């Protein structure tokens, strides 16, 4: 019993709470991203994602363990790709490009809304805002804003199989486009290696900061990005 008591007392409960909040925010961002892909494809005539059960708000259906881990550690990552059959679109390459664009765009919209609510709460009177549940909500919103921006920007990199490649390659001749799609699984291995080596960290961090600063400026939220970063790390292990 003594050992159990010592374990409980020595546990970093705030750190554990922060990790859980970060994980919840990452799952939320991933779910919205993948749902947007599938829903856009469905509206454009491709029911593949719907038939695979991916038009769902259940985050378990969208998790890629490595991509989720990267989001928690590096603030950028990916989810399990939503299946899309471009042959179902009336205009295959355009349909693929729009479906790909929907994911990152949904993340930018989500980040914008998270910054808006965070700013609103931040400027509430202390008597209302100065409570633990409100702090926890702000930590969640800060993580959603940062992770969603990171997810959106990272997936716009024009390297197959990231969403940016689907948008860029839609302008290529069909033969070249289909050849690139055939080898995208191998390119993904290269993307993983480059991500672990930190090849994207500098440019992505700069773009993420500028994007968040832009959102904060729209709400007249001075030093908003600094507050978002502070709250996102408030209870975090990393």
Short mmCIF file of C-alpha atoms in Angstrom, two decimals:
data_model
loop_
_atom_site.label_atom_id
_atom_site.label_comp_id
_atom_site.label_asym_id
_atom_site.label_seq_id
_atom_site.Cartn_x
_atom_site.Cartn_y
_atom_site.Cartn_z
CA UNK A 1 0.00 0.00 0.00
CA UNK A 2 2.88 2.36 0.77
CA UNK A 3 4.41 1.82 -2.66
CA UNK A 4 1.06 2.54 -4.33
CA UNK A 5 0.63 5.68 -2.24
CA UNK A 6 4.13 6.88 -3.15
CA UNK A 7 3.41 6.21 -6.83
CA UNK A 8 0.17 8.21 -6.72
CA UNK A 9 1.79 11.09 -4.85
CA UNK A 10 4.80 11.16 -7.18
CA UNK A 11 2.69 11.10 -10.34
CA UNK A 12 2.75 14.24 -12.46
CA UNK A 13 -1.02 14.52 -12.72
CA UNK A 14 -0.96 17.94 -14.41
CA UNK A 15 1.46 16.58 -16.98
CA UNK A 16 -0.78 13.57 -17.58
CA UNK A 17 -3.79 15.85 -17.94
CA UNK A 18 -1.88 17.98 -20.44
CA UNK A 19 -0.96 14.93 -22.48
CA UNK A 20 -4.59 13.78 -22.54
CA UNK A 21 -5.77 17.24 -23.60
CA UNK A 22 -3.16 17.37 -26.37
CA UNK A 23 -4.16 13.90 -27.55
CA UNK A 24 -7.85 14.86 -27.54
CA UNK A 25 -7.09 18.00 -29.56
CA UNK A 26 -4.98 16.02 -32.05
CA UNK A 27 -7.74 13.45 -32.52
CA UNK A 28 -10.28 16.23 -33.04
CA UNK A 29 -8.11 17.93 -35.69
CA UNK A 30 -7.42 14.64 -37.48
CA UNK A 31 -11.09 13.67 -37.48
CA UNK A 32 -12.23 16.96 -38.99
CA UNK A 33 -9.46 16.78 -41.59
CA UNK A 34 -10.30 13.27 -42.81
CA UNK A 35 -14.05 13.75 -42.59
CA UNK A 36 -13.69 16.82 -44.83
CA UNK A 37 -11.78 14.77 -47.41
CA UNK A 38 -14.41 12.05 -47.48
CA UNK A 39 -17.41 14.36 -47.40
CA UNK A 40 -16.08 16.50 -50.25
CA UNK A 41 -15.38 13.39 -52.35
CA UNK A 42 -18.89 12.12 -51.60
CA UNK A 43 -20.47 15.43 -52.65
CA UNK A 44 -18.44 15.29 -55.87
CA UNK A 45 -19.78 11.83 -56.70
CA UNK A 46 -17.38 9.36 -55.06
CA UNK A 47 -19.04 7.26 -52.28
CA UNK A 48 -15.86 5.22 -51.55
CA UNK A 49 -15.17 6.90 -48.21
CA UNK A 50 -18.82 6.55 -47.20
CA UNK A 51 -18.83 2.86 -48.11
CA UNK A 52 -15.65 2.38 -46.03
CA UNK A 53 -17.31 3.98 -43.00
CA UNK A 54 -14.99 6.99 -43.06
CA UNK A 55 -17.69 9.66 -43.06
CA UNK A 56 -17.58 9.47 -39.30
CA UNK A 57 -16.79 11.66 -36.29
CA UNK A 58 -15.32 8.59 -34.58
CA UNK A 59 -11.57 9.41 -34.34
CA UNK A 60 -10.61 5.73 -34.09
CA UNK A 61 -11.56 5.28 -37.75
CA UNK A 62 -9.05 7.94 -38.80
CA UNK A 63 -6.00 7.31 -36.60
CA UNK A 64 -2.57 6.60 -37.98
CA UNK A 65 -0.51 5.83 -34.82
CA UNK A 66 2.73 7.27 -36.20
CA UNK A 67 1.01 10.39 -37.52
CA UNK A 68 -0.72 10.96 -34.18
CA UNK A 69 2.55 10.54 -32.28
CA UNK A 70 4.22 13.08 -34.58
CA UNK A 71 1.43 15.56 -33.93
CA UNK A 72 1.95 15.28 -30.17
CA UNK A 73 5.73 15.50 -30.36
CA UNK A 74 6.42 17.72 -33.38
CA UNK A 75 3.03 19.49 -33.74
CA UNK A 76 2.73 18.23 -37.33
CA UNK A 77 1.47 14.86 -38.52
CA UNK A 78 -1.08 12.96 -40.55
CA UNK A 79 -4.01 10.54 -40.33
CA UNK A 80 -5.00 7.33 -42.08
CA UNK A 81 -5.80 8.41 -45.65
CA UNK A 82 -9.45 8.41 -46.65
CA UNK A 83 -10.01 6.13 -49.67
CA UNK A 84 -10.91 8.08 -52.80
CA UNK A 85 -11.60 6.62 -56.23
CA UNK A 86 -10.93 9.38 -58.71
CA UNK A 87 -12.67 7.37 -61.46
CA UNK A 88 -15.98 8.18 -59.76
CA UNK A 89 -15.56 11.91 -60.34
CA UNK A 90 -16.92 13.54 -63.48
CA UNK A 91 -13.61 15.40 -63.71
CA UNK A 92 -11.14 13.00 -62.03
CA UNK A 93 -8.11 15.23 -61.44
CA UNK A 94 -10.16 18.26 -60.43
CA UNK A 95 -12.27 16.12 -58.08
CA UNK A 96 -9.13 14.67 -56.52
CA UNK A 97 -7.63 18.13 -56.07
CA UNK A 98 -10.76 19.54 -54.41
CA UNK A 99 -11.07 16.51 -52.13
CA UNK A 100 -7.41 16.90 -51.14
CA UNK A 101 -7.75 20.64 -50.53
CA UNK A 102 -10.78 20.13 -48.27
CA UNK A 103 -8.67 18.58 -45.49
CA UNK A 104 -6.17 21.41 -44.96
CA UNK A 105 -8.85 24.07 -45.49
CA UNK A 106 -10.99 22.50 -42.76
CA UNK A 107 -8.00 22.68 -40.42
CA UNK A 108 -7.42 26.36 -41.10
CA UNK A 109 -11.10 27.09 -40.48
CA UNK A 110 -10.98 25.03 -37.28
CA UNK A 111 -7.84 26.87 -36.10
CA UNK A 112 -9.49 30.22 -36.89
CA UNK A 113 -12.53 29.30 -34.78
CA UNK A 114 -10.34 28.01 -31.93
CA UNK A 115 -8.40 31.30 -31.87
CA UNK A 116 -11.67 33.24 -31.90
CA UNK A 117 -13.09 31.37 -28.88
CA UNK A 118 -9.73 31.45 -27.05
CA UNK A 119 -9.53 35.22 -27.55
CA UNK A 120 -13.10 35.68 -26.33
CA UNK A 121 -12.46 33.67 -23.15
CA UNK A 122 -9.09 35.37 -22.58
CA UNK A 123 -10.77 38.78 -22.48
CA UNK A 124 -13.57 37.75 -20.12
CA UNK A 125 -13.57 39.24 -16.60
CA UNK A 126 -11.32 37.32 -14.20
CA UNK A 127 -14.31 36.43 -12.03
CA UNK A 128 -15.67 34.36 -14.92
CA UNK A 129 -12.51 33.11 -16.58
CA UNK A 130 -10.39 32.33 -13.51
CA UNK A 131 -11.58 28.75 -12.93
CA UNK A 132 -9.86 25.41 -13.57
CA UNK A 133 -12.46 24.14 -16.12
CA UNK A 134 -12.01 27.36 -18.11
CA UNK A 135 -8.22 26.95 -18.06
CA UNK A 136 -8.60 23.39 -19.29
CA UNK A 137 -10.85 24.58 -22.12
CA UNK A 138 -8.25 27.21 -23.06
CA UNK A 139 -5.49 24.58 -23.08
CA UNK A 140 -7.65 22.46 -25.40
CA UNK A 141 -8.39 25.41 -27.71
CA UNK A 142 -4.72 26.42 -27.83
CA UNK A 143 -3.75 22.88 -28.79
CA UNK A 144 -6.50 22.72 -31.42
CA UNK A 145 -5.33 26.00 -32.95
CA UNK A 146 -1.65 25.02 -33.09
CA UNK A 147 -2.12 21.38 -34.11
CA UNK A 148 -4.75 22.22 -36.70
CA UNK A 149 -2.54 24.85 -38.33
CA UNK A 150 0.37 22.41 -38.27
CA UNK A 151 -1.72 19.63 -39.80
CA UNK A 152 -3.05 21.93 -42.50
CA UNK A 153 0.32 23.38 -43.50
CA UNK A 154 2.18 20.06 -43.37
CA UNK A 155 -0.37 18.38 -45.62
CA UNK A 156 -0.08 21.18 -48.18
CA UNK A 157 3.55 20.23 -48.85
CA UNK A 158 3.52 19.16 -52.53
CA UNK A 159 5.17 15.79 -51.91
CA UNK A 160 3.19 12.63 -52.64
CA UNK A 161 1.10 11.34 -50.92
CA UNK A 162 0.42 14.54 -48.94
CA UNK A 163 -2.61 16.59 -49.96
CA UNK A 164 -0.50 19.29 -51.60
CA UNK A 165 0.74 16.80 -54.18
CA UNK A 166 -2.82 15.94 -55.23
CA UNK A 167 -3.49 19.63 -55.81
CA UNK A 168 -0.24 20.28 -57.68
CA UNK A 169 -0.35 17.09 -59.75
CA UNK A 170 -3.85 17.87 -61.00
CA UNK A 171 -2.15 20.26 -63.42
CA UNK A 172 0.08 17.51 -64.85
CA UNK A 173 -0.66 15.28 -67.87
CA UNK A 174 -2.63 12.15 -67.00
CA UNK A 175 0.23 9.73 -67.71
CA UNK A 176 2.64 11.51 -65.36
CA UNK A 177 -0.08 11.94 -62.74
CA UNK A 178 -0.96 8.24 -62.64
CA UNK A 179 2.72 7.23 -62.56
CA UNK A 180 3.32 9.41 -59.49
CA UNK A 181 0.27 7.96 -57.73
CA UNK A 182 1.62 4.45 -58.37
CA UNK A 183 4.80 5.17 -56.40
CA UNK A 184 3.46 7.41 -53.64
CA UNK A 185 3.81 4.78 -50.89
CA UNK A 186 7.57 4.80 -51.43
CA UNK A 187 7.74 8.57 -51.39
CA UNK A 188 5.91 8.50 -48.05
CA UNK A 189 8.85 6.64 -46.54
CA UNK A 190 11.08 9.50 -47.64
CA UNK A 191 8.67 12.01 -46.09
CA UNK A 192 8.82 10.10 -42.79
CA UNK A 193 12.61 10.12 -42.78
CA UNK A 194 12.77 13.82 -43.60
CA UNK A 195 10.23 14.59 -40.85
CA UNK A 196 12.24 12.68 -38.22
CA UNK A 197 15.41 14.47 -39.36
CA UNK A 198 13.68 17.81 -38.83
CA UNK A 199 13.92 18.86 -42.49
CA UNK A 200 10.52 20.56 -42.32
CA UNK A 201 10.66 21.90 -38.75
CA UNK A 202 12.18 25.32 -39.50
CA UNK A 203 9.93 26.33 -42.43
CA UNK A 204 6.85 24.77 -40.84
CA UNK A 205 7.41 26.53 -37.50
CA UNK A 206 7.78 29.85 -39.31
CA UNK A 207 4.63 29.31 -41.38
CA UNK A 208 2.64 28.11 -38.36
CA UNK A 209 3.66 31.16 -36.34
CA UNK A 210 2.84 33.58 -39.15
CA UNK A 211 -0.56 31.93 -39.72
CA UNK A 212 -1.47 32.08 -36.04
CA UNK A 213 -0.30 35.69 -35.84
CA UNK A 214 -2.57 36.49 -38.78
CA UNK A 215 -5.58 34.88 -37.08
CA UNK A 216 -4.85 36.68 -33.81
CA UNK A 217 -4.48 40.01 -35.63
CA UNK A 218 -7.96 39.63 -37.10
CA UNK A 219 -9.34 39.66 -33.55
CA UNK A 220 -7.04 42.42 -32.30
CA UNK A 221 -5.51 39.85 -29.96
CA UNK A 222 -2.10 41.36 -29.22
CA UNK A 223 0.55 38.77 -28.32
CA UNK A 224 -2.13 36.14 -28.97
CA UNK A 225 0.31 33.67 -30.52
CA UNK A 226 2.52 33.81 -27.42
CA UNK A 227 -0.48 33.09 -25.19
CA UNK A 228 -1.57 30.20 -27.41
CA UNK A 229 1.89 28.65 -27.21
CA UNK A 230 2.04 29.18 -23.45
CA UNK A 231 -1.31 27.52 -22.83
CA UNK A 232 -0.57 24.66 -25.24
CA UNK A 233 2.52 23.76 -23.19
CA UNK A 234 1.04 24.55 -19.77
CA UNK A 235 0.52 20.93 -18.68
CA UNK A 236 2.57 19.22 -21.39
CA UNK A 237 5.37 16.67 -21.04
CA UNK A 238 7.04 17.90 -24.22
#
